[in-house]
């Protein structure tokens, strides 16, 4: 301020001096012209600079103002610095905002921000996918016009946001289960967080089915056993008859024992998330054990052929591998009718993969059952499975063991033309001799 007044007084003094000198030389008229000329120079310069300022303001380029002399130079440079700082601050805020948006977009959960009228202020692309929204066209639309599920509208209206809301059959294919919760924030706004709980719900349903299946599997032999016990208790049976009943009870007890053992095996396999160990498993030993068990089970009713390339062995867990191979061989024996043929082999392909294969001439499996065979308790032939002591868990166990050894379980079968079950091991699970 002081600089401006000093500058003004200086100009005024110069004008007076010039006017006084002109008056001395040429009279009053010249004095007036001289004084006016001196005063008009800074005025013209001021208008010139104002015009430059206006131009740069209109171009939004105040930070690029040209140099000017004197006070104007100072004003321009201060203005330039001010605008540059402000633009820098705005850029920082924009970057921060952009990062927030990117973070919200990276979230695996759907996020919808509602204003105090329940209109969409912002949503991320997951929320767009979940509810078929399009932020560009749906911004500032009322959310209940776009998500028209009655339970959701009720949830918004009731304002009971302490509890989440489960919405089933959402998403583009109507196959998602979504858990949604509203969180109030600034000025009566609401944040809707939406989580995809489809897998969780499926796992819950599977657990429920599993418990129901296990109970059912246990109840059947238990009921039969209790019936026999009652008979033995209440009737005065002859010794041979008694023996027969006890034998039948033993069969049911064995069935329960098999079931419990298979359940424990499966539970242990599921609990162990590490890959199987890397011990050398001698295939000649495995084949000798498999052959023994198969012959005992078949009781010479089938033609059994075993052939192993015993130059190549597996790196894995012997107990698990024996269990997986044993399950496939015992299935072949159990499902193949008398005088059928069963081939068990171990060989290496030209790509260096190890293939354990069990082929039978049994009834085969219709193609529609193949994708579900490794599900727990899934059976094609329910009565044959039970008759032969099957638990419905064998192939589920085989699949788990295969996964733990990075092996693939392949099933080829057609109804009526036998089946082939193969376990294909990657080259790095094999070792020679
Ligand atoms: P299970 O204890 O009932 O044999 P698995 O899980 O081992 O249970 O097998 C599932 C179902 O697959 C069996 O119930 C049976 O219907 C079918 N299956 C398995 N192996 C064979 C096979 N070699 N031939 C025909 N069907 C088979």
CSV table of C-alpha atoms and ligand atoms in Angstrom, one decimal:
chain,number,residue,atom,x,y,z
A,1,UNK,CA,0.0,0.0,0.0
A,2,UNK,CA,2.8,2.4,1.0
A,3,UNK,CA,4.6,1.6,-2.3
A,4,UNK,CA,1.5,2.5,-4.3
A,5,UNK,CA,1.1,5.9,-2.4
A,6,UNK,CA,4.9,6.6,-2.8
A,7,UNK,CA,4.7,5.8,-6.5
A,8,UNK,CA,1.6,8.0,-6.9
A,9,UNK,CA,3.2,11.0,-5.0
A,10,UNK,CA,6.4,10.6,-7.1
A,11,UNK,CA,4.4,10.8,-10.4
A,12,UNK,CA,2.4,13.8,-9.0
A,13,UNK,CA,5.7,15.6,-8.0
A,14,UNK,CA,7.2,14.9,-11.5
A,15,UNK,CA,4.0,16.3,-13.1
A,16,UNK,CA,4.1,19.4,-10.9
A,17,UNK,CA,7.9,20.0,-11.7
A,18,UNK,CA,7.3,19.6,-15.5
A,19,UNK,CA,4.2,21.9,-15.3
A,20,UNK,CA,6.2,24.5,-13.4
A,21,UNK,CA,9.1,24.3,-15.8
A,22,UNK,CA,6.8,24.5,-18.8
A,23,UNK,CA,5.0,27.5,-17.2
A,24,UNK,CA,8.3,29.3,-16.8
A,25,UNK,CA,9.3,28.7,-20.5
A,26,UNK,CA,6.0,28.7,-22.4
A,27,UNK,CA,3.2,29.9,-20.2
A,28,UNK,CA,0.1,28.3,-18.5
A,29,UNK,CA,-1.2,26.4,-21.5
A,30,UNK,CA,2.1,24.5,-21.9
A,31,UNK,CA,2.2,23.8,-18.1
A,32,UNK,CA,-1.3,22.2,-18.4
A,33,UNK,CA,-0.2,20.0,-21.4
A,34,UNK,CA,3.1,19.0,-19.7
A,35,UNK,CA,1.4,18.0,-16.4
A,36,UNK,CA,-1.3,16.1,-18.2
A,37,UNK,CA,1.3,14.3,-20.4
A,38,UNK,CA,3.3,13.2,-17.4
A,39,UNK,CA,0.1,11.9,-15.6
A,40,UNK,CA,-1.3,10.1,-18.6
A,41,UNK,CA,1.9,7.9,-19.2
A,42,UNK,CA,1.3,5.6,-16.1
A,43,UNK,CA,-2.5,5.7,-16.8
A,44,UNK,CA,-1.9,4.4,-20.4
A,45,UNK,CA,0.5,1.8,-19.0
A,46,UNK,CA,-2.1,0.8,-16.4
A,47,UNK,CA,-4.8,0.3,-19.1
A,48,UNK,CA,-2.3,-1.6,-21.2
A,49,UNK,CA,-1.6,-4.0,-18.3
A,50,UNK,CA,-5.3,-4.3,-17.4
A,51,UNK,CA,-6.0,-5.4,-20.9
A,52,UNK,CA,-3.2,-8.0,-20.8
A,53,UNK,CA,-4.5,-9.2,-17.4
A,54,UNK,CA,-8.1,-9.5,-18.8
A,55,UNK,CA,-6.8,-11.5,-21.8
A,56,UNK,CA,-4.9,-14.0,-19.7
A,57,UNK,CA,-7.8,-14.3,-17.2
A,58,UNK,CA,-10.1,-15.1,-20.1
A,59,UNK,CA,-7.6,-17.7,-21.5
A,60,UNK,CA,-7.3,-19.2,-17.9
A,61,UNK,CA,-3.6,-18.7,-18.2
A,62,UNK,CA,-2.9,-16.2,-15.4
A,63,UNK,CA,0.1,-18.3,-14.3
A,64,UNK,CA,1.7,-17.4,-17.7
A,65,UNK,CA,1.4,-13.6,-17.5
A,66,UNK,CA,4.3,-11.8,-19.3
A,67,UNK,CA,6.8,-9.7,-17.4
A,68,UNK,CA,5.8,-6.1,-16.6
A,69,UNK,CA,7.8,-3.3,-14.9
A,70,UNK,CA,7.3,-1.6,-11.6
A,71,UNK,CA,4.3,-2.2,-9.5
A,72,UNK,CA,2.5,-4.1,-12.3
A,73,UNK,CA,5.4,-6.5,-12.5
A,74,UNK,CA,5.0,-7.2,-8.8
A,75,UNK,CA,1.2,-7.6,-9.0
A,76,UNK,CA,1.6,-9.9,-12.0
A,77,UNK,CA,4.2,-12.1,-10.3
A,78,UNK,CA,2.2,-12.4,-7.1
A,79,UNK,CA,-1.0,-13.2,-9.0
A,80,UNK,CA,0.9,-15.8,-11.1
A,81,UNK,CA,2.3,-17.5,-7.9
A,82,UNK,CA,-1.2,-17.5,-6.3
A,83,UNK,CA,-2.9,-19.0,-9.3
A,84,UNK,CA,-0.1,-21.6,-9.8
A,85,UNK,CA,-0.4,-22.6,-6.1
A,86,UNK,CA,-4.1,-22.9,-6.3
A,87,UNK,CA,-4.0,-24.9,-9.5
A,88,UNK,CA,-1.4,-27.2,-7.8
A,89,UNK,CA,-3.7,-27.7,-4.8
A,90,UNK,CA,-6.7,-28.5,-7.1
A,91,UNK,CA,-4.5,-31.0,-9.0
A,92,UNK,CA,-3.5,-32.7,-5.7
A,93,UNK,CA,-7.1,-32.9,-4.6
A,94,UNK,CA,-8.1,-34.3,-8.0
A,95,UNK,CA,-5.4,-36.9,-7.8
A,96,UNK,CA,-6.4,-37.8,-4.2
A,97,UNK,CA,-10.0,-38.1,-5.4
A,98,UNK,CA,-8.9,-40.2,-8.3
A,99,UNK,CA,-7.0,-42.5,-6.0
A,100,UNK,CA,-10.1,-42.9,-3.7
A,101,UNK,CA,-12.2,-43.8,-6.8
A,102,UNK,CA,-9.5,-46.3,-7.9
A,103,UNK,CA,-9.5,-47.9,-4.4
A,104,UNK,CA,-13.3,-48.2,-4.4
A,105,UNK,CA,-13.1,-49.7,-7.9
A,106,UNK,CA,-10.5,-52.2,-6.8
A,107,UNK,CA,-12.8,-53.4,-4.0
A,108,UNK,CA,-14.3,-56.9,-4.6
A,109,UNK,CA,-17.5,-55.6,-2.9
A,110,UNK,CA,-20.1,-53.5,-4.6
A,111,UNK,CA,-20.3,-49.9,-3.3
A,112,UNK,CA,-23.1,-47.5,-3.9
A,113,UNK,CA,-23.3,-43.9,-2.4
A,114,UNK,CA,-26.7,-42.5,-2.0
A,115,UNK,CA,-27.6,-38.9,-1.2
A,116,UNK,CA,-30.3,-37.8,1.3
A,117,UNK,CA,-33.0,-38.6,-1.3
A,118,UNK,CA,-31.7,-42.1,-1.9
A,119,UNK,CA,-30.4,-41.1,-5.3
A,120,UNK,CA,-27.3,-42.7,-6.6
A,121,UNK,CA,-24.3,-40.3,-6.3
A,122,UNK,CA,-21.7,-42.8,-7.2
A,123,UNK,CA,-21.3,-46.6,-7.6
A,124,UNK,CA,-18.4,-48.8,-8.5
A,125,UNK,CA,-18.3,-51.3,-11.4
A,126,UNK,CA,-18.9,-54.3,-9.2
A,127,UNK,CA,-22.2,-52.7,-8.0
A,128,UNK,CA,-23.0,-52.0,-11.7
A,129,UNK,CA,-22.4,-55.7,-12.4
A,130,UNK,CA,-24.4,-57.0,-9.4
A,131,UNK,CA,-27.5,-54.8,-10.0
A,132,UNK,CA,-27.3,-54.2,-13.8
A,133,UNK,CA,-26.7,-50.4,-13.1
A,134,UNK,CA,-24.9,-48.0,-15.4
A,135,UNK,CA,-23.4,-45.2,-13.4
A,136,UNK,CA,-23.2,-42.8,-16.4
A,137,UNK,CA,-27.0,-43.0,-17.1
A,138,UNK,CA,-28.2,-43.9,-13.6
A,139,UNK,CA,-26.4,-41.1,-11.6
A,140,UNK,CA,-28.9,-39.1,-9.5
A,141,UNK,CA,-31.7,-41.7,-10.2
A,142,UNK,CA,-33.6,-43.0,-7.2
A,143,UNK,CA,-32.0,-46.3,-6.3
A,144,UNK,CA,-35.4,-48.0,-5.6
A,145,UNK,CA,-36.4,-47.3,-9.2
A,146,UNK,CA,-33.4,-49.2,-10.4
A,147,UNK,CA,-33.1,-52.1,-7.8
A,148,UNK,CA,-36.8,-53.0,-7.7
A,149,UNK,CA,-36.6,-56.0,-5.4
A,150,UNK,CA,-39.4,-55.7,-2.7
A,151,UNK,CA,-37.1,-56.8,0.2
A,152,UNK,CA,-34.6,-54.1,-0.8
A,153,UNK,CA,-37.2,-51.4,-1.0
A,154,UNK,CA,-38.6,-52.5,2.4
A,155,UNK,CA,-35.0,-52.4,3.8
A,156,UNK,CA,-34.4,-48.9,2.6
A,157,UNK,CA,-37.8,-47.6,3.8
A,158,UNK,CA,-37.6,-49.3,7.2
A,159,UNK,CA,-34.2,-47.7,7.9
A,160,UNK,CA,-33.2,-50.7,10.0
A,161,UNK,CA,-29.6,-50.7,8.9
A,162,UNK,CA,-28.0,-52.5,11.8
A,163,UNK,CA,-28.7,-55.8,10.1
A,164,UNK,CA,-27.5,-56.8,6.6
A,165,UNK,CA,-30.0,-57.9,3.9
A,166,UNK,CA,-29.6,-61.1,1.9
A,167,UNK,CA,-30.8,-60.8,-1.7
A,168,UNK,CA,-30.9,-64.0,-3.7
A,169,UNK,CA,-30.9,-64.6,-7.5
A,170,UNK,CA,-29.2,-61.4,-8.5
A,171,UNK,CA,-26.6,-60.6,-11.1
A,172,UNK,CA,-26.8,-60.9,-14.9
A,173,UNK,CA,-27.6,-64.6,-14.7
A,174,UNK,CA,-29.7,-64.3,-11.6
A,175,UNK,CA,-27.4,-66.8,-9.8
A,176,UNK,CA,-25.8,-64.6,-7.2
A,177,UNK,CA,-26.5,-64.4,-3.5
A,178,UNK,CA,-25.7,-60.9,-2.3
A,179,UNK,CA,-25.3,-59.6,1.2
A,180,UNK,CA,-26.1,-55.9,1.4
A,181,UNK,CA,-25.8,-53.4,4.3
A,182,UNK,CA,-26.4,-49.7,4.4
A,183,UNK,CA,-24.2,-47.4,6.5
A,184,UNK,CA,-25.4,-43.8,7.1
A,185,UNK,CA,-22.8,-41.1,6.8
A,186,UNK,CA,-22.4,-37.4,6.3
A,187,UNK,CA,-25.6,-35.3,5.9
A,188,UNK,CA,-28.1,-38.1,5.8
A,189,UNK,CA,-26.3,-39.9,3.0
A,190,UNK,CA,-26.0,-43.7,2.9
A,191,UNK,CA,-23.2,-46.0,1.7
A,192,UNK,CA,-24.5,-49.4,0.5
A,193,UNK,CA,-21.9,-52.2,0.7
A,194,UNK,CA,-22.7,-55.3,-1.2
A,195,UNK,CA,-20.8,-58.6,-0.8
A,196,UNK,CA,-21.1,-61.7,-3.1
A,197,UNK,CA,-21.8,-64.6,-0.7
A,198,UNK,CA,-22.8,-67.1,-3.4
A,199,UNK,CA,-19.9,-69.5,-2.7
A,200,UNK,CA,-20.5,-69.1,1.1
A,201,UNK,CA,-24.2,-70.0,0.6
A,202,UNK,CA,-23.3,-72.9,-1.6
A,203,UNK,CA,-20.8,-74.2,1.0
A,204,UNK,CA,-23.5,-73.8,3.7
A,205,UNK,CA,-25.9,-75.8,1.6
A,206,UNK,CA,-23.3,-78.4,0.9
A,207,UNK,CA,-22.6,-78.7,4.6
A,208,UNK,CA,-26.3,-79.1,5.3
A,209,UNK,CA,-26.6,-81.8,2.6
A,210,UNK,CA,-23.5,-83.5,3.9
A,211,UNK,CA,-24.9,-83.8,7.4
A,212,UNK,CA,-28.2,-85.0,6.1
A,213,UNK,CA,-26.5,-87.6,3.9
A,214,UNK,CA,-24.2,-88.9,6.7
A,215,UNK,CA,-27.2,-89.1,9.0
A,216,UNK,CA,-29.1,-91.0,6.4
A,217,UNK,CA,-26.2,-93.4,5.6
A,218,UNK,CA,-25.8,-94.1,9.3
A,219,UNK,CA,-29.5,-94.4,10.1
A,220,UNK,CA,-30.1,-97.2,7.5
A,221,UNK,CA,-27.6,-99.8,8.9
A,222,UNK,CA,-28.5,-98.7,12.5
A,223,UNK,CA,-32.2,-99.3,11.8
A,224,UNK,CA,-31.5,-102.7,10.3
A,225,UNK,CA,-29.3,-103.7,13.2
A,226,UNK,CA,-31.9,-102.6,15.8
A,227,UNK,CA,-34.4,-104.7,13.9
A,228,UNK,CA,-32.2,-107.8,14.1
A,229,UNK,CA,-31.4,-107.2,17.8
A,230,UNK,CA,-35.1,-107.0,18.6
A,231,UNK,CA,-35.7,-110.2,16.7
A,232,UNK,CA,-32.8,-112.0,18.5
A,233,UNK,CA,-34.1,-110.6,21.9
A,234,UNK,CA,-37.8,-111.4,21.5
A,235,UNK,CA,-37.8,-114.6,19.5
A,236,UNK,CA,-36.5,-117.9,20.8
A,237,UNK,CA,-34.3,-118.7,17.8
A,238,UNK,CA,-32.5,-121.8,16.9
A,239,UNK,CA,-28.7,-121.6,17.1
A,240,UNK,CA,-28.1,-121.6,13.3
A,241,UNK,CA,-30.7,-118.9,12.8
A,242,UNK,CA,-29.2,-116.8,15.6
A,243,UNK,CA,-25.8,-117.2,13.8
A,244,UNK,CA,-27.4,-116.0,10.6
A,245,UNK,CA,-28.8,-112.9,12.3
A,246,UNK,CA,-25.5,-112.1,14.0
A,247,UNK,CA,-23.7,-112.4,10.7
A,248,UNK,CA,-26.2,-110.0,9.1
A,249,UNK,CA,-25.6,-107.6,12.0
A,250,UNK,CA,-21.9,-107.9,11.5
A,251,UNK,CA,-22.4,-106.9,7.8
A,252,UNK,CA,-24.3,-103.7,8.9
A,253,UNK,CA,-21.6,-102.9,11.5
A,254,UNK,CA,-18.9,-103.3,8.8
A,255,UNK,CA,-20.9,-101.0,6.6
A,256,UNK,CA,-20.9,-98.3,9.3
A,257,UNK,CA,-17.2,-98.8,10.0
A,258,UNK,CA,-16.4,-98.4,6.3
A,259,UNK,CA,-18.5,-95.2,6.3
A,260,UNK,CA,-16.8,-93.8,9.4
A,261,UNK,CA,-13.3,-94.7,8.0
A,262,UNK,CA,-14.1,-93.1,4.6
A,263,UNK,CA,-15.4,-90.0,6.4
A,264,UNK,CA,-12.3,-89.7,8.5
A,265,UNK,CA,-10.1,-90.2,5.4
A,266,UNK,CA,-12.0,-87.5,3.5
A,267,UNK,CA,-11.9,-85.1,6.5
A,268,UNK,CA,-8.1,-85.6,6.9
A,269,UNK,CA,-7.5,-85.0,3.2
A,270,UNK,CA,-9.6,-81.9,3.3
A,271,UNK,CA,-7.9,-80.5,6.3
A,272,UNK,CA,-4.5,-81.0,4.8
A,273,UNK,CA,-4.0,-78.1,2.3
A,274,UNK,CA,-0.3,-78.8,1.7
A,275,UNK,CA,0.6,-80.8,-1.5
A,276,UNK,CA,1.3,-84.5,-0.9
A,277,UNK,CA,4.8,-85.5,0.2
A,278,UNK,CA,7.5,-86.4,-2.2
A,279,UNK,CA,8.5,-89.9,-1.1
A,280,UNK,CA,9.4,-92.5,-3.7
A,281,UNK,CA,6.5,-94.9,-4.0
A,282,UNK,CA,7.6,-98.3,-5.5
A,283,UNK,CA,4.9,-99.2,-8.1
A,284,UNK,CA,5.9,-102.9,-8.0
A,285,UNK,CA,5.0,-103.0,-4.3
A,286,UNK,CA,1.8,-101.1,-4.9
A,287,UNK,CA,0.8,-103.5,-7.7
A,288,UNK,CA,1.4,-106.6,-5.5
A,289,UNK,CA,-0.9,-105.2,-2.8
A,290,UNK,CA,-3.6,-104.1,-5.3
A,291,UNK,CA,-3.5,-107.6,-6.9
A,292,UNK,CA,-3.9,-109.3,-3.6
A,293,UNK,CA,-6.8,-107.2,-2.5
A,294,UNK,CA,-8.5,-107.5,-5.9
A,295,UNK,CA,-8.2,-111.3,-6.0
A,296,UNK,CA,-9.7,-111.5,-2.4
A,297,UNK,CA,-12.6,-109.3,-3.4
A,298,UNK,CA,-13.2,-110.9,-6.7
A,299,UNK,CA,-13.0,-114.5,-5.4
A,300,UNK,CA,-12.0,-115.7,-8.9
A,301,UNK,CA,-15.2,-114.4,-10.4
A,302,UNK,CA,-13.4,-112.1,-12.8
A,303,UNK,CA,-10.5,-112.2,-15.2
A,304,UNK,CA,-7.9,-109.8,-13.6
A,305,UNK,CA,-4.9,-108.5,-15.5
A,306,UNK,CA,-2.2,-106.4,-13.9
A,307,UNK,CA,0.6,-104.8,-15.8
A,308,UNK,CA,3.0,-102.2,-14.5
A,309,UNK,CA,6.0,-100.5,-16.0
A,310,UNK,CA,8.0,-100.9,-12.7
A,311,UNK,CA,11.0,-98.9,-14.1
A,312,UNK,CA,9.0,-95.7,-13.3
A,313,UNK,CA,7.8,-94.9,-9.8
A,314,UNK,CA,5.8,-92.0,-8.3
A,315,UNK,CA,6.9,-89.3,-5.9
A,316,UNK,CA,4.1,-89.0,-3.4
A,317,UNK,CA,2.4,-90.3,-0.3
A,318,UNK,CA,2.2,-94.1,-0.4
A,319,UNK,CA,-0.8,-94.5,1.9
A,320,UNK,CA,-2.8,-92.0,-0.1
A,321,UNK,CA,-1.9,-93.4,-3.5
A,322,UNK,CA,-2.7,-97.0,-2.4
A,323,UNK,CA,-6.0,-95.7,-1.1
A,324,UNK,CA,-6.8,-94.0,-4.5
A,325,UNK,CA,-5.7,-96.9,-6.7
A,326,UNK,CA,-7.4,-99.4,-4.3
A,327,UNK,CA,-10.7,-97.5,-4.6
A,328,UNK,CA,-10.6,-97.6,-8.4
A,329,UNK,CA,-9.7,-101.3,-8.5
A,330,UNK,CA,-12.3,-102.2,-5.9
A,331,UNK,CA,-15.0,-100.3,-7.8
A,332,UNK,CA,-14.1,-102.2,-11.0
A,333,UNK,CA,-14.4,-105.5,-9.2
A,334,UNK,CA,-17.6,-104.5,-7.3
A,335,UNK,CA,-19.5,-103.2,-10.3
A,336,UNK,CA,-18.3,-105.7,-12.9
A,337,UNK,CA,-20.6,-108.8,-13.1
A,338,UNK,CA,-19.2,-112.3,-12.8
A,339,UNK,CA,-16.8,-113.5,-15.5
A,340,UNK,CA,-16.1,-109.8,-16.5
A,341,UNK,CA,-12.6,-108.6,-17.4
A,342,UNK,CA,-10.6,-106.0,-15.5
A,343,UNK,CA,-7.3,-104.5,-16.7
A,344,UNK,CA,-5.1,-102.5,-14.3
A,345,UNK,CA,-2.0,-100.9,-15.7
A,346,UNK,CA,0.7,-98.3,-15.0
A,347,UNK,CA,2.6,-96.8,-17.9
A,348,UNK,CA,4.3,-93.6,-19.1
A,349,UNK,CA,3.1,-91.6,-22.1
A,350,UNK,CA,5.4,-90.2,-24.8
A,351,UNK,CA,4.9,-86.8,-23.1
A,352,UNK,CA,6.4,-88.2,-19.9
A,353,UNK,CA,3.2,-88.4,-17.9
A,354,UNK,CA,2.5,-91.4,-15.7
A,355,UNK,CA,-0.9,-93.1,-16.2
A,356,UNK,CA,-2.6,-95.5,-13.8
A,357,UNK,CA,-5.5,-97.0,-15.5
A,358,UNK,CA,-8.3,-99.4,-14.5
A,359,UNK,CA,-10.6,-100.7,-17.3
A,360,UNK,CA,-13.5,-103.0,-16.7
A,361,UNK,CA,-16.1,-104.7,-18.9
A,362,UNK,CA,-18.8,-103.8,-16.4
A,363,UNK,CA,-22.2,-102.0,-16.9
A,364,UNK,CA,-20.6,-98.6,-17.7
A,365,UNK,CA,-21.9,-95.2,-16.7
A,366,UNK,CA,-24.4,-93.1,-18.7
A,367,UNK,CA,-22.7,-89.8,-19.7
A,368,UNK,CA,-25.0,-87.6,-17.8
A,369,UNK,CA,-23.7,-89.0,-14.5
A,370,UNK,CA,-20.0,-88.6,-15.3
A,371,UNK,CA,-19.5,-84.9,-14.2
A,372,UNK,CA,-21.1,-85.7,-10.7
A,373,UNK,CA,-19.4,-89.0,-9.9
A,374,UNK,CA,-16.8,-87.4,-7.6
A,375,UNK,CA,-19.4,-85.7,-5.5
A,376,UNK,CA,-19.7,-87.1,-2.0
A,377,UNK,CA,-22.5,-89.7,-1.8
A,378,UNK,CA,-23.3,-89.5,-5.5
A,379,UNK,CA,-24.2,-92.9,-6.8
A,380,UNK,CA,-25.4,-94.2,-10.2
A,381,UNK,CA,-26.3,-97.6,-9.0
A,382,UNK,CA,-27.5,-97.1,-5.4
A,383,UNK,CA,-28.4,-100.7,-4.7
A,384,UNK,CA,-25.2,-102.3,-6.2
A,385,UNK,CA,-23.1,-99.8,-4.2
A,386,UNK,CA,-24.8,-100.7,-0.9
A,387,UNK,CA,-24.9,-104.5,-1.7
A,388,UNK,CA,-21.2,-104.4,-2.2
A,389,UNK,CA,-20.3,-102.3,0.9
A,390,UNK,CA,-19.9,-99.0,-1.0
A,391,UNK,CA,-20.0,-95.8,1.0
A,392,UNK,CA,-20.5,-93.4,-1.9
A,393,UNK,CA,-17.3,-91.6,-0.9
A,394,UNK,CA,-14.7,-93.6,-2.8
A,395,UNK,CA,-14.3,-91.4,-5.9
A,396,UNK,CA,-14.5,-88.2,-3.8
A,397,UNK,CA,-11.5,-89.6,-1.9
A,398,UNK,CA,-9.7,-90.5,-5.2
A,399,UNK,CA,-10.3,-86.9,-6.6
A,400,UNK,CA,-8.8,-85.3,-3.4
A,401,UNK,CA,-5.8,-87.6,-3.5
A,402,UNK,CA,-5.3,-86.8,-7.2
A,403,UNK,CA,-5.4,-83.1,-6.6
A,404,UNK,CA,-2.9,-83.4,-3.8
A,405,UNK,CA,-0.5,-85.1,-6.3
A,406,UNK,CA,-1.3,-82.6,-9.1
A,407,UNK,CA,-2.8,-85.6,-11.0
A,408,UNK,CA,-5.9,-85.6,-13.1
A,409,UNK,CA,-8.8,-88.1,-12.8
A,410,UNK,CA,-10.2,-89.0,-16.2
A,411,UNK,CA,-13.3,-91.1,-16.6
A,412,UNK,CA,-14.3,-92.7,-19.9
A,413,UNK,CA,-17.5,-94.7,-19.9
A,414,UNK,CA,-20.6,-95.3,-21.9
A,415,UNK,CA,-23.7,-97.1,-20.6
A,416,UNK,CA,-23.3,-100.8,-21.3
A,417,UNK,CA,-19.7,-100.8,-22.6
A,418,UNK,CA,-17.5,-100.8,-19.5
A,419,UNK,CA,-15.6,-98.0,-17.8
A,420,UNK,CA,-12.0,-96.7,-17.7
A,421,UNK,CA,-10.8,-94.7,-14.8
A,422,UNK,CA,-7.4,-93.0,-15.2
A,423,UNK,CA,-5.1,-91.1,-12.9
A,424,UNK,CA,-2.6,-89.0,-14.9
A,425,UNK,CA,0.5,-87.9,-13.0
A,426,UNK,CA,2.7,-85.0,-14.2
A,427,UNK,CA,6.3,-85.8,-15.2
A,428,UNK,CA,7.7,-84.0,-12.1
A,429,UNK,CA,5.9,-86.5,-9.9
A,430,UNK,CA,7.7,-89.5,-11.5
A,431,UNK,CA,11.1,-91.0,-10.8
A,432,UNK,CA,12.9,-93.7,-12.7
A,433,UNK,CA,13.7,-97.2,-11.1
B,1,LIG,P1,-19.4,-96.3,-4.0
B,1,LIG,O1,-18.9,-96.5,-2.7
B,1,LIG,O2,-20.9,-96.2,-4.1
B,1,LIG,O3,-18.8,-97.2,-5.0
B,1,LIG,P2,-17.8,-94.3,-5.4
B,1,LIG,O4,-17.6,-92.8,-5.1
B,1,LIG,O5,-16.6,-95.1,-5.4
B,1,LIG,O6,-18.9,-94.8,-4.4
B,1,LIG,O7,-18.5,-94.3,-6.8
B,1,LIG,C1,-19.6,-93.5,-7.1
B,1,LIG,C2,-20.5,-94.2,-8.0
B,1,LIG,O8,-19.9,-94.3,-9.3
B,1,LIG,C3,-20.9,-95.6,-7.6
B,1,LIG,O9,-22.0,-95.6,-6.7
B,1,LIG,C4,-21.2,-96.3,-9.0
B,1,LIG,O10,-22.6,-96.0,-9.2
B,1,LIG,C5,-20.4,-95.5,-10.0
B,1,LIG,N1,-19.2,-96.3,-10.3
B,1,LIG,C6,-17.9,-96.1,-9.8
B,1,LIG,N2,-17.1,-97.0,-10.4
B,1,LIG,C7,-17.8,-97.7,-11.3
B,1,LIG,C8,-17.4,-98.7,-12.3
B,1,LIG,N3,-16.2,-99.2,-12.4
B,1,LIG,N4,-18.4,-99.1,-13.1
B,1,LIG,C9,-19.7,-98.7,-13.0
B,1,LIG,N5,-20.1,-97.7,-12.1
B,1,LIG,C10,-19.1,-97.2,-11.3
